[in-house]
Amino acid sequence: MAIIGPLKLKAQIFCGGEPAIGPGKADLLEAIDREGSISGAGRAMGMSYRRTWLLVDSLNRCWKDRVVETTAGGGADKGARLTPFGRTLLDTYRAFEAKLAETTNEPAYRDLLALLRDKPLPHA
């Protein structure tokens, strides 16, 4: 999610009625990549184990290929990792976010800001 001045951009892509990816799921994918486990990624993000697993399940159900693969147990070669498809998805999503942020350079955005008060009027 990008906050640029008064603009908050939150790009979400839906699969049917289910969010397939957004800023939170992208952050989760980065955490899985960094931590090497779903539970470790959840801890790093302050999420419950169950919530983390539900988000990974949603990612894997919404896209044409698996996004995260897991290997049960501890030790070397165990845990979770992004698949090559998952890496492509994350990189493509982040590039899309960056492109959206570029819209703040457009005249329409500047024109819209010119119509905005510095702060709201008090309640009536």
PDB file of C-alpha atoms in Angstrom:
ATOM      1  CA  MET A   1       0.000   0.000   0.000  1.00  0.00           C
ATOM      2  CA  ALA A   2       1.388   3.349  -0.974  1.00  0.00           C
ATOM      3  CA  ILE A   3       0.506   6.580   0.797  1.00  0.00           C
ATOM      4  CA  ILE A   4       1.476   9.571  -1.308  1.00  0.00           C
ATOM      5  CA  GLY A   5       0.372  12.832   0.229  1.00  0.00           C
ATOM      6  CA  PRO A   6      -3.378  12.527   0.775  1.00  0.00           C
ATOM      7  CA  LEU A   7      -3.614   9.551  -1.618  1.00  0.00           C
ATOM      8  CA  LYS A   8      -3.744   5.980  -0.306  1.00  0.00           C
ATOM      9  CA  LEU A   9      -3.326   3.365  -3.034  1.00  0.00           C
ATOM     10  CA  LYS A  10      -4.354  -0.170  -2.162  1.00  0.00           C
ATOM     11  CA  ALA A  11      -4.297  -2.407  -5.219  1.00  0.00           C
ATOM     12  CA  GLN A  12      -6.294  -5.586  -4.735  1.00  0.00           C
ATOM     13  CA  ILE A  13      -6.877  -8.205  -7.411  1.00  0.00           C
ATOM     14  CA  PHE A  14      -9.928 -10.430  -6.915  1.00  0.00           C
ATOM     15  CA  CYS A  15     -10.630 -14.005  -7.985  1.00  0.00           C
ATOM     16  CA  GLY A  16     -14.400 -14.175  -7.984  1.00  0.00           C
ATOM     17  CA  GLY A  17     -15.330 -12.459  -4.736  1.00  0.00           C
ATOM     18  CA  GLU A  18     -12.108 -13.444  -2.952  1.00  0.00           C
ATOM     19  CA  PRO A  19      -9.074 -11.152  -2.731  1.00  0.00           C
ATOM     20  CA  ALA A  20      -6.343 -13.013  -4.635  1.00  0.00           C
ATOM     21  CA  ILE A  21      -3.575 -10.538  -3.777  1.00  0.00           C
ATOM     22  CA  GLY A  22      -3.219  -7.141  -2.178  1.00  0.00           C
ATOM     23  CA  PRO A  23      -0.619  -5.332  -0.111  1.00  0.00           C
ATOM     24  CA  GLY A  24      -1.020  -7.635   2.910  1.00  0.00           C
ATOM     25  CA  LYS A  25      -0.674 -10.860   0.944  1.00  0.00           C
ATOM     26  CA  ALA A  26       2.327  -9.415  -0.911  1.00  0.00           C
ATOM     27  CA  ASP A  27       3.904  -8.553   2.453  1.00  0.00           C
ATOM     28  CA  LEU A  28       3.183 -12.116   3.600  1.00  0.00           C
ATOM     29  CA  LEU A  29       4.905 -13.554   0.524  1.00  0.00           C
ATOM     30  CA  GLU A  30       7.963 -11.404   1.270  1.00  0.00           C
ATOM     31  CA  ALA A  31       7.933 -12.606   4.891  1.00  0.00           C
ATOM     32  CA  ILE A  32       7.696 -16.264   3.803  1.00  0.00           C
ATOM     33  CA  ASP A  33      10.616 -15.692   1.453  1.00  0.00           C
ATOM     34  CA  ARG A  34      12.640 -14.084   4.252  1.00  0.00           C
ATOM     35  CA  GLU A  35      11.668 -16.428   7.118  1.00  0.00           C
ATOM     36  CA  GLY A  36      11.517 -19.710   5.193  1.00  0.00           C
ATOM     37  CA  SER A  37       8.346 -20.810   6.955  1.00  0.00           C
ATOM     38  CA  ILE A  38       4.700 -19.921   7.078  1.00  0.00           C
ATOM     39  CA  SER A  39       4.586 -19.886  10.870  1.00  0.00           C
ATOM     40  CA  GLY A  40       7.751 -17.739  11.039  1.00  0.00           C
ATOM     41  CA  ALA A  41       6.293 -15.310   8.519  1.00  0.00           C
ATOM     42  CA  GLY A  42       3.091 -15.079  10.563  1.00  0.00           C
ATOM     43  CA  ARG A  43       5.039 -14.404  13.764  1.00  0.00           C
ATOM     44  CA  ALA A  44       7.101 -11.730  12.013  1.00  0.00           C
ATOM     45  CA  MET A  45       3.897 -10.042  10.880  1.00  0.00           C
ATOM     46  CA  GLY A  46       2.057 -10.440  14.187  1.00  0.00           C
ATOM     47  CA  MET A  47      -0.541 -12.829  12.735  1.00  0.00           C
ATOM     48  CA  SER A  48      -1.881 -16.047  14.149  1.00  0.00           C
ATOM     49  CA  TYR A  49      -0.753 -19.330  12.647  1.00  0.00           C
ATOM     50  CA  ARG A  50      -4.299 -20.039  11.474  1.00  0.00           C
ATOM     51  CA  ARG A  51      -4.706 -16.646   9.769  1.00  0.00           C
ATOM     52  CA  THR A  52      -1.365 -17.045   8.020  1.00  0.00           C
ATOM     53  CA  TRP A  53      -2.270 -20.512   6.726  1.00  0.00           C
ATOM     54  CA  LEU A  54      -5.671 -19.284   5.503  1.00  0.00           C
ATOM     55  CA  LEU A  55      -4.004 -16.501   3.509  1.00  0.00           C
ATOM     56  CA  VAL A  56      -1.507 -18.922   1.944  1.00  0.00           C
ATOM     57  CA  ASP A  57      -4.352 -21.311   1.114  1.00  0.00           C
ATOM     58  CA  SER A  58      -6.232 -18.458  -0.551  1.00  0.00           C
ATOM     59  CA  LEU A  59      -3.161 -17.516  -2.601  1.00  0.00           C
ATOM     60  CA  ASN A  60      -2.699 -21.093  -3.760  1.00  0.00           C
ATOM     61  CA  ARG A  61      -6.400 -21.476  -4.663  1.00  0.00           C
ATOM     62  CA  CYS A  62      -6.778 -18.212  -6.569  1.00  0.00           C
ATOM     63  CA  TRP A  63      -3.862 -18.352  -8.990  1.00  0.00           C
ATOM     64  CA  LYS A  64      -3.255 -20.652 -11.954  1.00  0.00           C
ATOM     65  CA  ASP A  65      -0.214 -22.255 -10.276  1.00  0.00           C
ATOM     66  CA  ARG A  66       0.869 -22.753  -6.682  1.00  0.00           C
ATOM     67  CA  VAL A  67       2.345 -19.639  -5.099  1.00  0.00           C
ATOM     68  CA  VAL A  68       3.847 -21.190  -1.954  1.00  0.00           C
ATOM     69  CA  GLU A  69       5.140 -24.718  -1.547  1.00  0.00           C
ATOM     70  CA  THR A  70       5.706 -26.369   1.799  1.00  0.00           C
ATOM     71  CA  THR A  71       7.769 -29.256   3.057  1.00  0.00           C
ATOM     72  CA  ALA A  72       6.736 -30.565   6.476  1.00  0.00           C
ATOM     73  CA  GLY A  73       9.163 -30.918   9.346  1.00  0.00           C
ATOM     74  CA  GLY A  74      12.170 -29.002  10.572  1.00  0.00           C
ATOM     75  CA  GLY A  75      15.740 -28.760   9.428  1.00  0.00           C
ATOM     76  CA  ALA A  76      17.358 -28.105   6.076  1.00  0.00           C
ATOM     77  CA  ASP A  77      15.095 -28.092   3.015  1.00  0.00           C
ATOM     78  CA  LYS A  78      11.983 -27.957   5.222  1.00  0.00           C
ATOM     79  CA  GLY A  79       9.483 -25.162   5.687  1.00  0.00           C
ATOM     80  CA  ALA A  80       7.988 -22.943   2.998  1.00  0.00           C
ATOM     81  CA  ARG A  81       9.213 -21.130  -0.073  1.00  0.00           C
ATOM     82  CA  LEU A  82       7.819 -19.180  -2.950  1.00  0.00           C
ATOM     83  CA  THR A  83       7.487 -21.189  -6.132  1.00  0.00           C
ATOM     84  CA  PRO A  84       8.938 -19.670  -9.311  1.00  0.00           C
ATOM     85  CA  PHE A  85       5.332 -18.710 -10.135  1.00  0.00           C
ATOM     86  CA  GLY A  86       4.988 -17.129  -6.663  1.00  0.00           C
ATOM     87  CA  ARG A  87       8.154 -15.079  -7.209  1.00  0.00           C
ATOM     88  CA  THR A  88       6.809 -13.892 -10.590  1.00  0.00           C
ATOM     89  CA  LEU A  89       3.453 -13.033  -8.999  1.00  0.00           C
ATOM     90  CA  LEU A  90       5.083 -11.027  -6.196  1.00  0.00           C
ATOM     91  CA  ASP A  91       7.438  -9.170  -8.537  1.00  0.00           C
ATOM     92  CA  THR A  92       4.611  -8.410 -10.991  1.00  0.00           C
ATOM     93  CA  TYR A  93       2.317  -7.185  -8.214  1.00  0.00           C
ATOM     94  CA  ARG A  94       5.022  -4.888  -6.790  1.00  0.00           C
ATOM     95  CA  ALA A  95       5.711  -3.510 -10.287  1.00  0.00           C
ATOM     96  CA  PHE A  96       1.973  -2.872 -10.694  1.00  0.00           C
ATOM     97  CA  GLU A  97       1.885  -1.004  -7.356  1.00  0.00           C
ATOM     98  CA  ALA A  98       4.826   1.137  -8.477  1.00  0.00           C
ATOM     99  CA  LYS A  99       3.072   1.939 -11.750  1.00  0.00           C
ATOM    100  CA  LEU A 100      -0.060   2.993  -9.852  1.00  0.00           C
ATOM    101  CA  ALA A 101       2.037   5.273  -7.656  1.00  0.00           C
ATOM    102  CA  GLU A 102       3.256   7.013 -10.813  1.00  0.00           C
ATOM    103  CA  THR A 103      -0.285   8.304 -11.370  1.00  0.00           C
ATOM    104  CA  THR A 104       0.489  10.993  -8.813  1.00  0.00           C
ATOM    105  CA  ASN A 105       2.489  12.682 -11.582  1.00  0.00           C
ATOM    106  CA  GLU A 106      -0.614  12.963 -13.774  1.00  0.00           C
ATOM    107  CA  PRO A 107      -2.406  16.315 -14.240  1.00  0.00           C
ATOM    108  CA  ALA A 108      -5.750  14.762 -13.219  1.00  0.00           C
ATOM    109  CA  TYR A 109      -4.325  13.936  -9.776  1.00  0.00           C
ATOM    110  CA  ARG A 110      -2.909  17.435  -9.335  1.00  0.00           C
ATOM    111  CA  ASP A 111      -6.225  18.931 -10.499  1.00  0.00           C
ATOM    112  CA  LEU A 112      -8.088  16.812  -7.966  1.00  0.00           C
ATOM    113  CA  LEU A 113      -5.752  17.881  -5.154  1.00  0.00           C
ATOM    114  CA  ALA A 114      -6.358  21.520  -6.069  1.00  0.00           C
ATOM    115  CA  LEU A 115     -10.034  20.980  -5.153  1.00  0.00           C
ATOM    116  CA  LEU A 116      -9.192  19.524  -1.724  1.00  0.00           C
ATOM    117  CA  ARG A 117      -9.266  21.524   1.517  1.00  0.00           C
ATOM    118  CA  ASP A 118      -6.167  21.460   3.747  1.00  0.00           C
ATOM    119  CA  LYS A 119      -8.353  20.008   6.498  1.00  0.00           C
ATOM    120  CA  PRO A 120     -12.067  19.235   6.896  1.00  0.00           C
ATOM    121  CA  LEU A 121     -14.496  21.871   8.127  1.00  0.00           C
ATOM    122  CA  PRO A 122     -15.752  21.341  11.679  1.00  0.00           C
ATOM    123  CA  HIS A 123     -18.894  19.237  12.088  1.00  0.00           C
ATOM    124  CA  ALA A 124     -22.104  21.234  11.712  1.00  0.00           C
TER     125      ALA A 124
END
